[in-house]
């Protein structure tokens, strides 16, 4: 059974940092493009970063967030710095089952191309 487990979220003041982890079991992360998504209350899920045969960042996080992998631990990380209140959301990771290249449309990864969603980890940034 494939399972993704996200962790590392929490409450942080604006300007602070967090590192999110996404641990996968049942598949090898290096075989897929792995995306980080977030969903704020009342908003659609947004694909903000991806690592595969390339890397991708949506404009709103470019220069502040860094995605990386540790293949030995089968884990993908999202280092988030200079956090803003608008970064508040539940953050999820998922695997792209259609391609290993990170592609985006309208500034977001394609949600429908991804699967094996975890329960997410809450990030709250206070002003």
PDB file of C-alpha atoms in Angstrom:
ATOM      1  CA  UNK A   1       0.000   0.000   0.000  1.00  0.00           C
ATOM      2  CA  UNK A   2       1.318   3.419  -0.936  1.00  0.00           C
ATOM      3  CA  UNK A   3       1.207   6.034   1.797  1.00  0.00           C
ATOM      4  CA  UNK A   4       2.450   9.597   2.110  1.00  0.00           C
ATOM      5  CA  UNK A   5       2.787  11.204   5.533  1.00  0.00           C
ATOM      6  CA  UNK A   6       3.357  14.931   5.868  1.00  0.00           C
ATOM      7  CA  UNK A   7       4.740  16.558   9.015  1.00  0.00           C
ATOM      8  CA  UNK A   8       6.547  19.642  10.231  1.00  0.00           C
ATOM      9  CA  UNK A   9       3.742  22.161  10.198  1.00  0.00           C
ATOM     10  CA  UNK A  10       2.927  24.471  13.077  1.00  0.00           C
ATOM     11  CA  UNK A  11       2.309  28.018  14.191  1.00  0.00           C
ATOM     12  CA  UNK A  12       4.985  30.547  13.298  1.00  0.00           C
ATOM     13  CA  UNK A  13       5.228  34.316  13.197  1.00  0.00           C
ATOM     14  CA  UNK A  14       5.533  36.164   9.911  1.00  0.00           C
ATOM     15  CA  UNK A  15       9.121  36.103   8.734  1.00  0.00           C
ATOM     16  CA  UNK A  16       9.777  32.752  10.366  1.00  0.00           C
ATOM     17  CA  UNK A  17      10.702  29.388   8.884  1.00  0.00           C
ATOM     18  CA  UNK A  18       9.443  25.832   8.863  1.00  0.00           C
ATOM     19  CA  UNK A  19      10.604  22.636   7.201  1.00  0.00           C
ATOM     20  CA  UNK A  20       7.939  20.240   6.023  1.00  0.00           C
ATOM     21  CA  UNK A  21       8.653  16.557   5.484  1.00  0.00           C
ATOM     22  CA  UNK A  22       6.875  14.080   3.234  1.00  0.00           C
ATOM     23  CA  UNK A  23       7.738  10.450   3.935  1.00  0.00           C
ATOM     24  CA  UNK A  24       6.646   7.891   1.371  1.00  0.00           C
ATOM     25  CA  UNK A  25       6.148   4.169   1.786  1.00  0.00           C
ATOM     26  CA  UNK A  26       5.185   1.658  -0.867  1.00  0.00           C
ATOM     27  CA  UNK A  27       6.923   3.465  -3.698  1.00  0.00           C
ATOM     28  CA  UNK A  28      10.310   4.954  -4.518  1.00  0.00           C
ATOM     29  CA  UNK A  29      10.144   8.728  -4.617  1.00  0.00           C
ATOM     30  CA  UNK A  30      12.986   8.955  -7.112  1.00  0.00           C
ATOM     31  CA  UNK A  31      10.754   7.280  -9.727  1.00  0.00           C
ATOM     32  CA  UNK A  32       8.196  10.106  -9.657  1.00  0.00           C
ATOM     33  CA  UNK A  33       7.738  13.839  -9.690  1.00  0.00           C
ATOM     34  CA  UNK A  34       6.600  14.773  -6.196  1.00  0.00           C
ATOM     35  CA  UNK A  35       4.515  17.852  -5.672  1.00  0.00           C
ATOM     36  CA  UNK A  36       3.764  19.992  -2.654  1.00  0.00           C
ATOM     37  CA  UNK A  37       0.291  21.470  -2.558  1.00  0.00           C
ATOM     38  CA  UNK A  38      -1.555  23.694  -0.146  1.00  0.00           C
ATOM     39  CA  UNK A  39      -5.176  24.484   0.512  1.00  0.00           C
ATOM     40  CA  UNK A  40      -6.422  27.434   2.499  1.00  0.00           C
ATOM     41  CA  UNK A  41      -9.992  27.575   3.839  1.00  0.00           C
ATOM     42  CA  UNK A  42     -12.445  28.349   1.069  1.00  0.00           C
ATOM     43  CA  UNK A  43      -9.817  28.097  -1.633  1.00  0.00           C
ATOM     44  CA  UNK A  44      -8.858  25.496  -4.210  1.00  0.00           C
ATOM     45  CA  UNK A  45      -5.872  23.231  -3.725  1.00  0.00           C
ATOM     46  CA  UNK A  46      -2.785  24.899  -5.194  1.00  0.00           C
ATOM     47  CA  UNK A  47       0.308  23.089  -6.429  1.00  0.00           C
ATOM     48  CA  UNK A  48       3.218  25.242  -5.276  1.00  0.00           C
ATOM     49  CA  UNK A  49       6.395  23.208  -5.764  1.00  0.00           C
ATOM     50  CA  UNK A  50       7.598  20.035  -7.392  1.00  0.00           C
ATOM     51  CA  UNK A  51      10.749  17.973  -7.764  1.00  0.00           C
ATOM     52  CA  UNK A  52      11.283  15.367 -10.448  1.00  0.00           C
ATOM     53  CA  UNK A  53      13.373  15.585 -13.589  1.00  0.00           C
ATOM     54  CA  UNK A  54      13.217  19.345 -12.929  1.00  0.00           C
ATOM     55  CA  UNK A  55      12.023  21.570 -10.138  1.00  0.00           C
ATOM     56  CA  UNK A  56       9.142  24.012 -10.068  1.00  0.00           C
ATOM     57  CA  UNK A  57       7.987  26.818  -7.794  1.00  0.00           C
ATOM     58  CA  UNK A  58       4.921  28.918  -8.217  1.00  0.00           C
ATOM     59  CA  UNK A  59       5.647  32.638  -8.272  1.00  0.00           C
ATOM     60  CA  UNK A  60       4.284  33.338  -4.805  1.00  0.00           C
ATOM     61  CA  UNK A  61       6.854  31.056  -3.132  1.00  0.00           C
ATOM     62  CA  UNK A  62       9.810  31.431  -5.483  1.00  0.00           C
ATOM     63  CA  UNK A  63      12.886  32.587  -3.608  1.00  0.00           C
ATOM     64  CA  UNK A  64      11.351  31.717  -0.222  1.00  0.00           C
ATOM     65  CA  UNK A  65      10.696  27.971  -0.443  1.00  0.00           C
ATOM     66  CA  UNK A  66      13.164  25.223  -1.378  1.00  0.00           C
ATOM     67  CA  UNK A  67      12.235  21.652  -2.279  1.00  0.00           C
ATOM     68  CA  UNK A  68      14.686  18.784  -1.823  1.00  0.00           C
ATOM     69  CA  UNK A  69      14.810  15.031  -1.503  1.00  0.00           C
ATOM     70  CA  UNK A  70      16.656  12.476   0.595  1.00  0.00           C
ATOM     71  CA  UNK A  71      16.399   9.274  -1.411  1.00  0.00           C
ATOM     72  CA  UNK A  72      17.931   7.205   1.364  1.00  0.00           C
ATOM     73  CA  UNK A  73      15.044   8.246   3.612  1.00  0.00           C
ATOM     74  CA  UNK A  74      12.477   8.270   0.781  1.00  0.00           C
ATOM     75  CA  UNK A  75      11.559  11.749   1.955  1.00  0.00           C
ATOM     76  CA  UNK A  76      10.827  15.048   0.227  1.00  0.00           C
ATOM     77  CA  UNK A  77      11.293  18.282   2.140  1.00  0.00           C
ATOM     78  CA  UNK A  78       9.924  21.764   1.700  1.00  0.00           C
ATOM     79  CA  UNK A  79      12.022  24.385   3.460  1.00  0.00           C
ATOM     80  CA  UNK A  80       9.886  27.483   3.918  1.00  0.00           C
ATOM     81  CA  UNK A  81      11.419  30.802   4.864  1.00  0.00           C
ATOM     82  CA  UNK A  82      10.194  34.397   5.117  1.00  0.00           C
ATOM     83  CA  UNK A  83       6.740  33.053   5.800  1.00  0.00           C
ATOM     84  CA  UNK A  84       3.749  35.315   5.293  1.00  0.00           C
ATOM     85  CA  UNK A  85       0.207  35.131   6.696  1.00  0.00           C
ATOM     86  CA  UNK A  86      -1.019  34.246   3.196  1.00  0.00           C
ATOM     87  CA  UNK A  87       1.041  31.036   3.389  1.00  0.00           C
ATOM     88  CA  UNK A  88      -1.409  29.766   6.003  1.00  0.00           C
ATOM     89  CA  UNK A  89      -2.924  26.521   4.707  1.00  0.00           C
ATOM     90  CA  UNK A  90      -2.891  22.756   5.005  1.00  0.00           C
ATOM     91  CA  UNK A  91       0.102  21.446   3.075  1.00  0.00           C
ATOM     92  CA  UNK A  92       0.042  18.127   1.213  1.00  0.00           C
ATOM     93  CA  UNK A  93       2.447  16.089  -0.882  1.00  0.00           C
ATOM     94  CA  UNK A  94       1.515  13.754  -3.690  1.00  0.00           C
ATOM     95  CA  UNK A  95       3.057  11.809  -6.572  1.00  0.00           C
ATOM     96  CA  UNK A  96       2.532  12.630 -10.228  1.00  0.00           C
ATOM     97  CA  UNK A  97       1.504   9.354 -11.839  1.00  0.00           C
ATOM     98  CA  UNK A  98       1.611  10.699 -15.384  1.00  0.00           C
ATOM     99  CA  UNK A  99       5.070  12.162 -15.765  1.00  0.00           C
ATOM    100  CA  UNK A 100       8.337  12.781 -13.969  1.00  0.00           C
ATOM    101  CA  UNK A 101       8.624  16.293 -15.336  1.00  0.00           C
ATOM    102  CA  UNK A 102       7.088  19.012 -13.191  1.00  0.00           C
ATOM    103  CA  UNK A 103       4.587  20.970 -15.250  1.00  0.00           C
ATOM    104  CA  UNK A 104       2.175  23.684 -14.231  1.00  0.00           C
ATOM    105  CA  UNK A 105      -0.809  25.433 -15.723  1.00  0.00           C
ATOM    106  CA  UNK A 106      -1.880  28.843 -14.579  1.00  0.00           C
ATOM    107  CA  UNK A 107       0.752  28.894 -11.872  1.00  0.00           C
ATOM    108  CA  UNK A 108      -0.246  25.591 -10.272  1.00  0.00           C
ATOM    109  CA  UNK A 109       0.639  21.953 -10.638  1.00  0.00           C
ATOM    110  CA  UNK A 110      -2.164  19.855 -12.071  1.00  0.00           C
ATOM    111  CA  UNK A 111      -3.965  18.364  -9.106  1.00  0.00           C
ATOM    112  CA  UNK A 112      -5.640  15.651 -11.196  1.00  0.00           C
ATOM    113  CA  UNK A 113      -2.270  14.221 -12.246  1.00  0.00           C
ATOM    114  CA  UNK A 114      -1.345  13.477  -8.635  1.00  0.00           C
ATOM    115  CA  UNK A 115      -2.283  10.686  -6.257  1.00  0.00           C
ATOM    116  CA  UNK A 116      -1.539   9.162  -2.864  1.00  0.00           C
ATOM    117  CA  UNK A 117      -2.559  12.231  -0.915  1.00  0.00           C
ATOM    118  CA  UNK A 118      -1.691  12.247   2.764  1.00  0.00           C
ATOM    119  CA  UNK A 119      -3.669  13.911   5.541  1.00  0.00           C
ATOM    120  CA  UNK A 120      -1.627  17.079   5.278  1.00  0.00           C
ATOM    121  CA  UNK A 121       0.085  19.257   7.845  1.00  0.00           C
ATOM    122  CA  UNK A 122      -1.281  22.597   9.027  1.00  0.00           C
ATOM    123  CA  UNK A 123       0.858  25.699   8.647  1.00  0.00           C
ATOM    124  CA  UNK A 124      -0.362  28.844  10.366  1.00  0.00           C
ATOM    125  CA  UNK A 125       1.532  32.117  10.005  1.00  0.00           C
ATOM    126  CA  UNK A 126       0.567  34.901  12.376  1.00  0.00           C
ATOM    127  CA  UNK A 127       1.059  38.561  11.557  1.00  0.00           C
TER     128      UNK A 127
END
